[in-house]
Amino acid sequence: MPSYFQSQTFTSADFESKLFKKGEYESCTFKGADLANADLSGSVFIECEFLGCNLSMANLFKTAFREVVFKDCKLLGLRFDKCEIIGLVLGFENCVLDHASFFRTKLQKTVIKNCRLKESDFSEADFSASVFDGSDLSGAVFDNTVLEKADFRLAFNFNIDPDRCRIKKAKFALDGLPGLLGKYGIEIG
């Protein structure tokens, strides 16, 4: 029988010698927890915060994240595309999300602030009305991605093909134009 935890705080000491306990976590806070390579599959996180945690390469198969915020976390290679899609709501601030996969996820109105998303995959995802403030998108893949009303004005190093993505009413700064027009070989400056 899965465990249920509510309004608890978990620190790095809680996971040093023990495996992650699968279950439902509601309004919980994880501080400095090292969950790299952990099996989080099937667990449910509702209105939780992860602060300064490492979840790199964790197994997210059928993991439910409902209104979960990650701050100052290391999230390398996470497969958000394997998460439970119903109720999936995430927020990221000051996180490293290199090589993450958001393939076919629906994450409208997601706030991604001051994050690094090098070579992350946004293919066929829906990030409409999302905000990418101060985020590094070097090598990130946007292919058939819905980015309508998304805000890229403070994002950098992105490369988005307007012919392969839906970008109606998306916001871009002038210095972001090379990331939109790169395929045309146009020199801006």
N, CA, C and O of each residue as an XYZ file, in Angstrom:
756
protein
N       0.844     -1.185      0.000
C       0.000      0.000      0.000
C       0.889      1.248      0.000
O       1.799      1.359      0.822
N       0.632      2.184     -0.914
C       1.463      3.384     -0.982
C       1.317      4.256      0.267
O       0.271      4.271      0.915
N       2.376      4.970      0.582
C       2.381      5.859      1.744
C       1.791      7.210      1.382
O       1.786      7.611      0.218
N       1.294      7.907      2.397
C       0.748      9.250      2.198
C       1.450     10.205      3.154
O       1.545      9.944      4.353
N       1.944     11.323      2.603
C       2.648     12.327      3.404
C       2.023     13.682      3.114
O       1.792     14.027      1.955
N       1.747     14.453      4.163
C       1.158     15.771      3.964
C       1.899     16.801      4.806
O       2.209     16.565      5.974
N       2.178     17.950      4.189
C       2.786     19.107      4.845
C       4.047     18.743      5.621
O       4.260     19.241      6.727
N       4.881     17.882      5.052
C       6.132     17.508      5.700
C       7.308     18.087      4.929
O       7.207     18.378      3.736
N       8.421     18.249      5.628
C       9.650     18.701      4.999
C      10.648     17.555      5.031
O      10.879     16.944      6.074
N      11.229     17.277      3.885
C      12.218     16.213      3.762
C      13.555     16.854      3.404
O      13.614     17.705      2.516
N      14.620     16.459      4.081
C      15.946     17.015      3.814
C      16.852     15.929      3.271
O      16.449     14.772      3.146
N      18.083     16.309      2.947
C      19.032     15.351      2.387
C      19.238     14.169      3.325
O      19.446     13.048      2.861
N      19.185     14.394      4.625
C      19.391     13.312      5.595
C      18.324     12.232      5.479
O      18.586     11.070      5.789
N      17.131     12.598      5.039
C      16.040     11.627      4.923
C      16.278     10.603      3.811
O      15.623      9.562      3.778
N      17.206     10.892      2.906
C      17.420     10.000      1.765
C      18.838      9.442      1.688
O      19.179      8.773      0.712
N      19.681      9.705      2.708
C      21.077      9.281      2.625
C      21.243      7.769      2.539
O      21.970      7.276      1.678
N      20.591      7.043      3.403
C      20.790      5.587      3.399
C      19.526      4.826      3.023
O      19.530      3.596      2.962
N      18.451      5.555      2.771
C      17.184      4.897      2.459
C      16.788      5.162      1.016
O      17.140      6.189      0.436
N      16.061      4.228      0.456
C      15.501      4.441     -0.866
C      14.305      5.376     -0.752
O      13.677      5.478      0.302
N      14.004      6.050     -1.842
C      12.829      6.907     -1.884
C      11.589      6.061     -1.640
O      11.438      4.994     -2.235
N      10.710      6.524     -0.777
C       9.481      5.801     -0.461
C       8.378      6.268     -1.395
O       7.939      7.417     -1.336
N       7.934      5.353     -2.266
C       6.872      5.692     -3.204
C       5.598      6.002     -2.447
O       5.306      5.401     -1.413
N       4.836      6.963     -2.987
C       3.572      7.296     -2.358
C       3.023      8.602     -2.875
O       3.378      9.062     -3.960
N       2.146      9.197     -2.075
C       1.546     10.478     -2.412
C       2.058     11.523     -1.434
O       1.986     11.357     -0.217
N       2.581     12.609     -2.007
C       3.150     13.705     -1.217
C       2.323     14.950     -1.515
O       2.263     15.406     -2.657
N       1.690     15.494     -0.489
C       0.859     16.675     -0.678
C       1.367     17.818      0.184
O       1.552     17.666      1.392
N       1.594     18.977     -0.457
C       2.089     20.180      0.223
C       3.381     19.909      0.987
O       3.580     20.436      2.081
N       4.254     19.093      0.416
C       5.531     18.762      1.047
C       6.658     19.584      0.437
O       6.561     20.064     -0.692
N       7.730     19.736      1.210
C       8.917     20.451      0.752
C      10.104     19.504      0.826
O      10.315     18.826      1.831
N      10.876     19.471     -0.257
C      12.091     18.667     -0.313
C      13.257     19.646     -0.370
O      13.344     20.447     -1.302
N      14.168     19.593      0.628
C      15.296     20.524      0.687
C      16.613     19.773      0.581
O      16.937     18.943      1.431
N      17.364     20.070     -0.464
C      18.694     19.489     -0.630
C      18.702     17.986     -0.799
O      19.737     17.353     -0.590
N      17.591     17.403     -1.168
C      17.507     15.949     -1.314
C      18.236     15.477     -2.565
O      18.072     16.052     -3.641
N      19.036     14.437     -2.421
C      19.707     13.836     -3.568
C      18.895     12.628     -4.011
O      18.973     11.552     -3.418
N      18.114     12.830     -5.064
C      17.272     11.774     -5.620
C      17.734     11.391     -7.021
O      16.950     10.900     -7.834
N      19.011     11.620     -7.291
C      19.562     11.252     -8.597
C      19.389      9.749     -8.805
O      19.691      8.949     -7.920
N      18.906      9.387     -9.972
C      18.669      7.991    -10.353
C      17.597      7.303     -9.513
O      17.437      6.086     -9.608
N      16.870      8.044     -8.705
C      15.830      7.446     -7.864
C      14.650      6.986     -8.713
O      14.399      7.528     -9.790
N      13.939      5.994     -8.226
C      12.743      5.510     -8.901
C      11.535      6.217     -8.291
O      11.036      5.817     -7.239
N      11.074      7.267     -8.958
C       9.915      8.031     -8.490
C       8.649      7.584     -9.212
O       7.591      8.194     -9.056
N       8.761      6.519     -9.999
C       7.631      6.092    -10.822
C       6.395      5.806     -9.978
O       6.466      5.192     -8.913
N       5.275      6.267    -10.486
C       3.996      6.026     -9.831
C       3.705      6.899     -8.632
O       2.602      6.844     -8.089
N       4.661      7.702     -8.204
C       4.421      8.589     -7.055
C       3.622      9.806     -7.486
O       3.590     10.159     -8.665
N       2.979     10.444     -6.518
C       2.148     11.617     -6.773
C       2.674     12.761     -5.909
O       2.856     12.612     -4.701
N       2.917     13.913     -6.554
C       3.359     15.112     -5.851
C       2.340     16.209     -6.125
O       2.161     16.619     -7.272
N       1.676     16.684     -5.085
C       0.648     17.716     -5.227
C       1.081     18.943     -4.439
O       1.303     18.864     -3.231
N       1.201     20.083     -5.128
C       1.587     21.353     -4.516
C       2.844     21.209     -3.659
O       2.890     21.673     -2.520
N       3.854     20.565     -4.222
C       5.126     20.359     -3.523
C       6.193     21.310     -4.061
O       6.069     21.848     -5.161
N       7.244     21.506     -3.261
C       8.402     22.302     -3.661
C       9.653     21.451     -3.518
O       9.834     20.741     -2.529
N      10.512     21.538     -4.527
C      11.827     20.918     -4.470
C      12.837     22.063     -4.458
O      12.911     22.832     -5.416
N      13.612     22.181     -3.383
C      14.544     23.292     -3.215
C      15.969     22.749     -3.118
O      16.297     22.016     -2.185
N      16.811     23.112     -4.081
C      18.207     22.687     -4.062
C      18.388     21.183     -4.135
O      19.325     20.643     -3.547
N      17.512     20.506     -4.841
C      17.556     19.043     -4.939
C      18.226     18.595     -6.233
O      18.342     19.356     -7.193
N      18.662     17.336     -6.228
C      19.208     16.715     -7.428
C      18.312     15.538     -7.790
O      18.268     14.536     -7.076
N      17.601     15.668     -8.901
C      16.742     14.589     -9.387
C      17.248     14.055    -10.727
O      16.504     13.402    -11.459
N      18.488     14.326    -11.039
C      19.039     13.931    -12.337
C      18.823     12.449    -12.602
O      19.075     11.600    -11.747
N      18.350     12.163    -13.810
C      18.140     10.803    -14.302
C      17.165      9.979    -13.454
O      17.180      8.750    -13.520
N      16.329     10.633    -12.669
C      15.315      9.908    -11.896
C      14.284      9.304    -12.842
O      14.014      9.855    -13.909
N      13.717      8.182    -12.451
C      12.678      7.521    -13.242
C      11.345      8.199    -12.949
O      10.857      8.149    -11.820
N      10.753      8.836    -13.968
C       9.497      9.565    -13.803
C       8.313      8.868    -14.467
O       7.307      9.516    -14.754
N       8.410      7.575    -14.715
C       7.335      6.864    -15.391
C       6.058      6.916    -14.552
O       6.015      6.438    -13.419
N       5.015      7.515    -15.146
C       3.701      7.665    -14.490
C       3.771      8.433    -13.164
O       2.905      8.267    -12.305
N       4.798      9.270    -12.997
C       4.880     10.143    -11.832
C       3.955     11.327    -12.067
O       3.957     11.909    -13.152
N       3.169     11.688    -11.067
C       2.248     12.821    -11.188
C       2.839     14.033    -10.478
O       3.146     13.984     -9.287
N       2.992     15.117    -11.227
C       3.433     16.396    -10.671
C       2.290     17.376    -10.868
O       2.042     17.817    -11.990
N       1.600     17.719     -9.812
C       0.472     18.642     -9.889
C       0.807     19.890     -9.090
O       0.832     19.882     -7.860
N       1.067     20.974     -9.838
C       1.458     22.248     -9.232
C       2.706     22.086     -8.371
O       2.709     22.389     -7.178
N       3.766     21.599     -9.015
C       5.048     21.378     -8.358
C       6.062     22.395     -8.865
O       6.142     22.665    -10.063
N       6.840     22.958     -7.935
C       7.844     23.964     -8.268
C       9.230     23.425     -7.918
O       9.444     22.856     -6.848
N      10.158     23.619     -8.847
C      11.554     23.244     -8.638
C      12.371     24.537     -8.601
O      12.308     25.338     -9.534
N      13.146     24.744     -7.513
C      14.015     25.916     -7.403
C      15.426     25.457     -7.076
O      15.640     24.631     -6.190
N      16.389     26.013     -7.813
C      17.805     25.716     -7.584
C      18.097     24.216     -7.642
O      18.907     23.704     -6.870
N      17.433     23.522     -8.559
C      17.579     22.065     -8.665
C      18.402     21.646     -9.873
O      18.495     22.364    -10.869
N      18.995     20.464     -9.757
C      19.713     19.833    -10.855
C      18.792     18.735    -11.374
O      18.485     17.783    -10.656
N      18.351     18.871    -12.632
C      17.344     17.985    -13.214
C      17.816     17.441    -14.566
O      17.076     17.475    -15.549
N      19.031     16.950    -14.604
C      19.641     16.505    -15.858
C      18.959     15.256    -16.407
O      18.733     14.286    -15.684
N      18.636     15.297    -17.690
C      18.136     14.130    -18.395
C      16.767     13.634    -17.964
O      16.427     12.478    -18.213
N      15.975     14.484    -17.324
C      14.662     14.020    -16.872
C      13.702     13.854    -18.036
O      13.702     14.659    -18.968
N      12.888     12.818    -17.983
C      11.925     12.490    -19.028
C      10.530     12.896    -18.559
O       9.732     12.058    -18.138
N      10.251     14.197    -18.639
C       8.930     14.681    -18.247
C       7.850     14.117    -19.177
O       6.668     14.104    -18.835
N       8.272     13.654    -20.348
C       7.324     13.041    -21.280
C       6.804     11.694    -20.776
O       5.834     11.171    -21.325
N       7.417     11.131    -19.760
C       6.980      9.851    -19.187
C       6.061     10.052    -17.973
O       5.520      9.088    -17.430
N       5.890     11.317    -17.554
C       5.045     11.619    -16.394
C       3.571     11.374    -16.695
O       3.162     11.294    -17.853
N       2.797     11.260    -15.648
C       1.338     11.206    -15.776
C       0.902     12.541    -16.369
O       1.210     13.594    -15.810
N       0.193     12.513    -17.487
C      -0.134     13.762    -18.180
C      -1.315     14.498    -17.567
O      -1.442     15.709    -17.744
N      -2.173     13.799    -16.856
C      -3.355     14.449    -16.281
C      -2.933     15.315    -15.103
O      -2.335     14.830    -14.142
N      -3.249     16.595    -15.189
C      -2.946     17.540    -14.111
C      -1.506     17.981    -14.027
O      -1.112     18.587    -13.031
N      -0.698     17.696    -15.049
C       0.723     18.046    -15.034
C       0.897     19.561    -15.054
O       0.593     20.214    -16.053
N       1.391     20.120    -13.936
C       1.663     21.552    -13.831
C       2.993     21.701    -13.102
O       3.149     21.245    -11.969
N       3.961     22.355    -13.777
C       5.306     22.502    -13.247
C       5.768     23.950    -13.320
O       5.263     24.733    -14.124
N       6.734     24.301    -12.474
C       7.402     25.589    -12.537
C       8.871     25.368    -12.215
O       9.209     24.509    -11.400
N       9.755     26.149    -12.859
C      11.189     25.973    -12.672
C      11.857     27.327    -12.452
O      11.566     28.289    -13.163
N      12.748     27.401    -11.470
C      13.503     28.625    -11.236
C      14.936     28.270    -10.849
O      15.165     27.487     -9.928
N      15.896     28.854    -11.563
C      17.326     28.636    -11.308
C      17.703     27.157    -11.351
O      18.471     26.688    -10.511
N      17.172     26.430    -12.315
C      17.427     24.989    -12.421
C      18.286     24.659    -13.638
O      18.328     25.408    -14.614
N      18.969     23.522    -13.553
C      19.714     22.979    -14.677
C      18.895     21.810    -15.212
O      18.746     20.785    -14.546
N      18.363     21.977    -16.426
C      17.479     20.991    -17.061
C      18.073     20.478    -18.371
O      17.336     20.138    -19.296
N      19.379     20.423    -18.451
C      20.029     19.962    -19.681
C      19.543     18.555    -20.036
O      19.365     17.707    -19.162
N      19.337     18.329    -21.314
C      18.942     17.026    -21.870
C      17.592     16.525    -21.348
O      17.323     15.325    -21.398
N      16.750     17.417    -20.855
C      15.406     17.022    -20.407
C      14.508     16.810    -21.620
O      14.719     17.419    -22.669
N      13.514     15.952    -21.475
C      12.573     15.717    -22.563
C      11.164     16.128    -22.138
O      10.616     15.656    -21.142
N      10.608     17.033    -22.947
C       9.221     17.467    -22.763
C       8.391     17.016    -23.973
O       7.338     17.589    -24.253
N       8.859     16.007    -24.673
C       8.225     15.522    -25.899
C       6.730     15.269    -25.663
O       6.335     14.494    -24.792
N       5.919     15.957    -26.475
C       4.460     15.817    -26.462
C       3.787     16.158    -25.125
O       2.645     15.758    -24.899
N       4.467     16.882    -24.244
C       3.820     17.291    -22.995
C       2.973     18.531    -23.237
O       3.240     19.303    -24.158
N       1.967     18.717    -22.418
C       1.129     19.907    -22.467
C       1.395     20.687    -21.183
O       0.888     20.347    -20.114
N       2.194     21.730    -21.313
C       2.589     22.537    -20.160
C       2.339     24.017    -20.439
O       3.257     24.834    -20.374
N       1.098     24.350    -20.749
C       0.754     25.734    -21.002
C       0.962     26.554    -19.720
O       0.801     26.062    -18.604
N       1.326     27.819    -19.931
C       1.510     28.787    -18.846
C       2.595     28.382    -17.850
O       2.534     28.760    -16.680
N       3.568     27.631    -18.297
C       4.678     27.232    -17.437
C       5.676     28.376    -17.317
O       5.991     29.035    -18.308
N       6.173     28.612    -16.107
C       7.199     29.631    -15.885
C       8.537     28.912    -15.729
O       8.720     28.075    -14.845
N       9.462     29.266    -16.616
C      10.821     28.727    -16.588
C      11.740     29.931    -16.468
O      11.985     30.637    -17.446
N      12.250     30.162    -15.254
C      12.977     31.397    -14.967
C      14.434     31.090    -14.612
O      14.721     30.301    -13.712
N      15.344     31.734    -15.345
C      16.785     31.620    -15.093
C      17.256     30.173    -15.054
O      17.999     29.777    -14.156
N      16.823     29.392    -16.028
C      17.194     27.979    -16.104
C      18.098     27.717    -17.303
O      18.140     28.491    -18.259
N      18.815     26.606    -17.222
C      19.623     26.152    -18.340
C      18.969     24.895    -18.889
O      18.780     23.919    -18.163
N      18.620     24.919    -20.185
C      17.913     23.813    -20.830
C      18.669     23.347    -22.073
O      18.065     23.122    -23.122
N      19.975     23.206    -21.955
C      20.793     22.831    -23.110
C      20.386     21.476    -23.648
O      20.287     20.492    -22.916
N      20.149     21.454    -24.966
C      19.802     20.248    -25.714
C      18.551     19.543    -25.166
O      18.418     18.326    -25.292
N      17.648     20.305    -24.564
C      16.374     19.732    -24.120
C      15.425     19.613    -25.304
O      15.540     20.355    -26.280
N      14.496     18.686    -25.213
C      13.595     18.382    -26.324
C      12.182     18.878    -26.031
O      11.519     18.402    -25.109
N      11.734     19.845    -26.835
C      10.383     20.394    -26.729
C       9.530     19.966    -27.932
O       8.495     20.577    -28.199
N       9.945     18.945    -28.645
C       9.244     18.507    -29.848
C       7.799     18.130    -29.544
O       7.507     17.417    -28.584
N       6.908     18.630    -30.390
C       5.478     18.326    -30.340
C       4.826     18.662    -28.995
O       3.737     18.174    -28.695
N       5.486     19.488    -28.192
C       4.942     19.894    -26.886
C       4.096     21.154    -27.034
O       4.185     21.862    -28.038
N       3.294     21.417    -26.047
C       2.477     22.633    -26.015
C       2.919     23.482    -24.832
O       2.590     23.192    -23.682
N       3.671     24.534    -25.134
C       4.138     25.481    -24.133
C       3.517     26.856    -24.391
O       4.157     27.881    -24.157
N       2.280     26.876    -24.868
C       1.623     28.153    -25.148
C       1.490     28.956    -23.858
O       1.238     28.412    -22.782
N       1.667     30.265    -24.002
C       1.575     31.233    -22.895
C       2.590     30.963    -21.789
O       2.400     31.414    -20.660
N       3.660     30.238    -22.092
C       4.718     29.982    -21.110
C       5.747     31.105    -21.146
O       5.821     31.861    -22.115
N       6.531     31.207    -20.093
C       7.534     32.262    -19.957
C       8.900     31.610    -19.782
O       9.068     30.726    -18.941
N       9.874     32.047    -20.578
C      11.227     31.498    -20.543
C      12.227     32.578    -20.092
O      13.280     32.722    -20.713
N      11.931     33.317    -19.057
C      12.760     34.443    -18.608
C      14.169     34.016    -18.219
O      14.352     33.137    -17.377
N      15.165     34.650    -18.841
C      16.562     34.447    -18.473
C      17.067     33.037    -18.674
O      18.048     32.643    -18.043
N      16.428     32.265    -19.530
C      16.802     30.861    -19.690
C      17.650     30.619    -20.932
O      17.420     31.203    -21.990
N      18.640     29.738    -20.772
C      19.563     29.374    -21.840
C      19.023     28.136    -22.552
O      18.908     27.067    -21.952
N      18.693     28.288    -23.830
C      18.098     27.214    -24.619
C      19.051     26.720    -25.710
O      18.608     26.343    -26.795
N      20.361     26.720    -25.425
C      21.356     26.258    -26.394
C      21.071     24.829    -26.837
O      20.995     23.916    -26.015
N      20.916     24.649    -28.120
C      20.723     23.316    -28.669
C      19.365     22.693    -28.369
O      19.131     21.537    -28.721
N      18.466     23.435    -27.726
C      17.128     22.898    -27.443
C      16.387     22.680    -28.756
O      16.531     23.460    -29.697
N      15.597     21.617    -28.811
C      14.885     21.255    -30.038
C      13.426     21.683    -29.935
O      12.690     21.251    -29.048
N      13.033     22.541    -30.865
C      11.639     22.971    -31.000
C      11.179     22.507    -32.371
O      11.549     23.099    -33.385
N      10.382     21.460    -32.411
C       9.905     20.918    -33.676
C       8.418     20.598    -33.525
O       8.029     19.757    -32.716
N       7.604     21.279    -34.312
C       6.153     21.129    -34.220
C       5.667     21.443    -32.797
O       4.771     20.789    -32.264
N       6.285     22.455    -32.214
C       5.977     22.864    -30.844
C       4.975     24.014    -30.864
O       5.072     24.912    -31.701
N       4.024     23.988    -29.955
C       3.060     25.079    -29.827
C       3.645     26.087    -28.841
O       3.819     25.795    -27.658
N       3.944     27.283    -29.356
C       4.542     28.342    -28.552
C       3.725     29.629    -28.648
O       4.251     30.720    -28.426
N       2.448     29.501    -28.978
C       1.606     30.680    -29.109
C       1.536     31.434    -27.782
O       1.323     30.843    -26.724
N       1.717     32.738    -27.865
C       1.697     33.647    -26.712
C       2.812     33.375    -25.706
O       2.773     33.920    -24.603
N       3.806     32.549    -26.047
C       4.946     32.304    -25.160
C       5.842     33.544    -25.148
O       5.870     34.306    -26.115
N       6.560     33.735    -24.069
C       7.417     34.903    -23.897
C       8.887     34.482    -23.886
O       9.366     33.862    -22.936
N       9.592     34.834    -24.968
C      11.008     34.541    -25.110
C      11.856     35.820    -25.033
O      13.034     35.792    -25.388
N      11.283     36.926    -24.580
C      12.008     38.202    -24.617
C      13.296     38.187    -23.806
O      14.249     38.880    -24.162
N      13.348     37.421    -22.733
C      14.556     37.371    -21.915
C      15.287     36.037    -22.034
O      16.250     35.797    -21.306
N      14.846     35.172    -22.937
C      15.525     33.895    -23.190
C      16.671     34.125    -24.167
O      16.690     35.128    -24.881
N      17.620     33.205    -24.200
C      18.731     33.365    -25.139
C      19.217     32.012    -25.642
O      18.929     30.966    -25.061
N      19.957     32.067    -26.734
C      20.552     30.902    -27.396
C      19.513     29.918    -27.940
O      19.809     28.734    -28.107
N      18.314     30.396    -28.213
C      17.301     29.507    -28.778
C      17.366     29.545    -30.301
O      17.862     30.503    -30.894
N      16.860     28.493    -30.915
C      16.756     28.403    -32.366
C      15.389     27.795    -32.676
O      15.188     26.591    -32.518
N      14.455     28.635    -33.118
C      13.084     28.214    -33.367
C      12.745     28.496    -34.828
O      12.867     29.629    -35.292
N      12.327     27.480    -35.534
C      11.940     27.624    -36.935
C      10.454     27.989    -36.981
O       9.608     27.156    -36.657
N      10.122     29.237    -37.384
C       8.721     29.655    -37.426
C       7.868     28.820    -38.387
O       6.643     28.798    -38.261
N       8.497     28.138    -39.337
C       7.746     27.287    -40.258
C       7.406     25.926    -39.642
O       6.534     25.219    -40.148
N       8.087     25.559    -38.555
C       7.894     24.238    -37.949
C       7.255     24.313    -36.559
O       7.031     23.286    -35.918
N       6.963     25.535    -36.098
C       6.351     25.719    -34.776
C       5.229     26.744    -34.867
O       5.240     27.615    -35.737
N       4.284     26.635    -33.983
C       3.203     27.626    -33.933
C       3.616     28.715    -32.953
O       3.703     28.477    -31.748
N       3.872     29.920    -33.478
C       4.387     31.003    -32.641
C       3.501     32.254    -32.661
O       3.959     33.337    -32.295
N       2.259     32.121    -33.077
C       1.372     33.271    -33.156
C       1.312     33.985    -31.796
O       1.077     33.369    -30.757
N       1.530     35.296    -31.844
C       1.487     36.191    -30.680
C       2.558     35.879    -29.626
O       2.455     36.350    -28.493
N       3.579     35.096    -29.980
C       4.706     34.884    -29.080
C       5.517     36.177    -29.018
O       5.492     36.976    -29.954
N       6.233     36.379    -27.920
C       6.985     37.613    -27.723
C       8.477     37.319    -27.778
O       8.976     36.399    -27.130
N       9.187     38.141    -28.583
C      10.624     38.009    -28.740
C      11.253     39.390    -28.674
O      10.656     40.363    -29.136
N      12.441     39.491    -28.110
C      13.197     40.744    -28.112
C      13.924     40.865    -29.449
O      14.118     39.869    -30.146
N      14.321     42.067    -29.802
C      15.040     42.277    -31.062
C      16.311     41.439    -31.131
O      16.645     40.916    -32.194
N      17.028     41.304    -30.009
C      18.269     40.523    -30.047
C      17.999     39.017    -30.146
O      18.938     38.232    -30.275
N      16.729     38.607    -30.086
C      16.365     37.214    -30.264
C      16.033     36.851    -31.708
O      15.799     35.685    -32.025
N      16.013     37.867    -32.588
C      15.682     37.599    -33.988
C      16.595     36.581    -34.673
O      16.105     35.779    -35.468
N      17.898     36.579    -34.397
C      18.732     35.548    -35.037
C      18.266     34.127    -34.708
O      18.416     33.229    -35.537
N      17.712     33.910    -33.533
C      17.211     32.598    -33.154
C      15.945     32.201    -33.893
O      15.572     31.028    -33.916
N      15.288     33.176    -34.493
C      14.072     32.913    -35.279
C      14.357     32.846    -36.770
O      13.693     32.120    -37.509
N      15.342     33.604    -37.198
C      15.592     33.737    -38.632
C      16.873     33.058    -39.094
O      17.270     33.204    -40.250
N      17.519     32.322    -38.207
C      18.805     31.702    -38.514
C      18.816     30.839    -39.754
O      19.798     30.831    -40.497
N      17.732     30.107    -39.990
C      17.698     29.189    -41.130
C      17.714     29.919    -42.464
O      18.048     29.328    -43.491
N      17.353     31.204    -42.458
C      17.314     31.976    -43.696
C      18.657     32.605    -44.057
O      18.794     33.193    -45.130
N      19.638     32.488    -43.183
C      20.944     33.061    -43.460
C      20.959     34.574    -43.513
O      21.822     35.171    -44.156
N      20.006     35.193    -42.838
C      19.896     36.652    -42.824
C      20.846     37.216    -41.771
O      20.917     36.722    -40.646
N      21.572     38.258    -42.161
C      22.445     38.931    -41.200
C      21.702     40.077    -40.569
O      21.179     40.949    -41.264
N      21.653     40.080    -39.257
C      20.947     41.128    -38.519
C      21.980     41.914    -37.734
O      22.848     41.344    -37.072
N      21.874     43.206    -37.816
C      22.838     43.979    -37.040
C      23.063     45.271    -37.651
O      23.848     46.068    -37.138
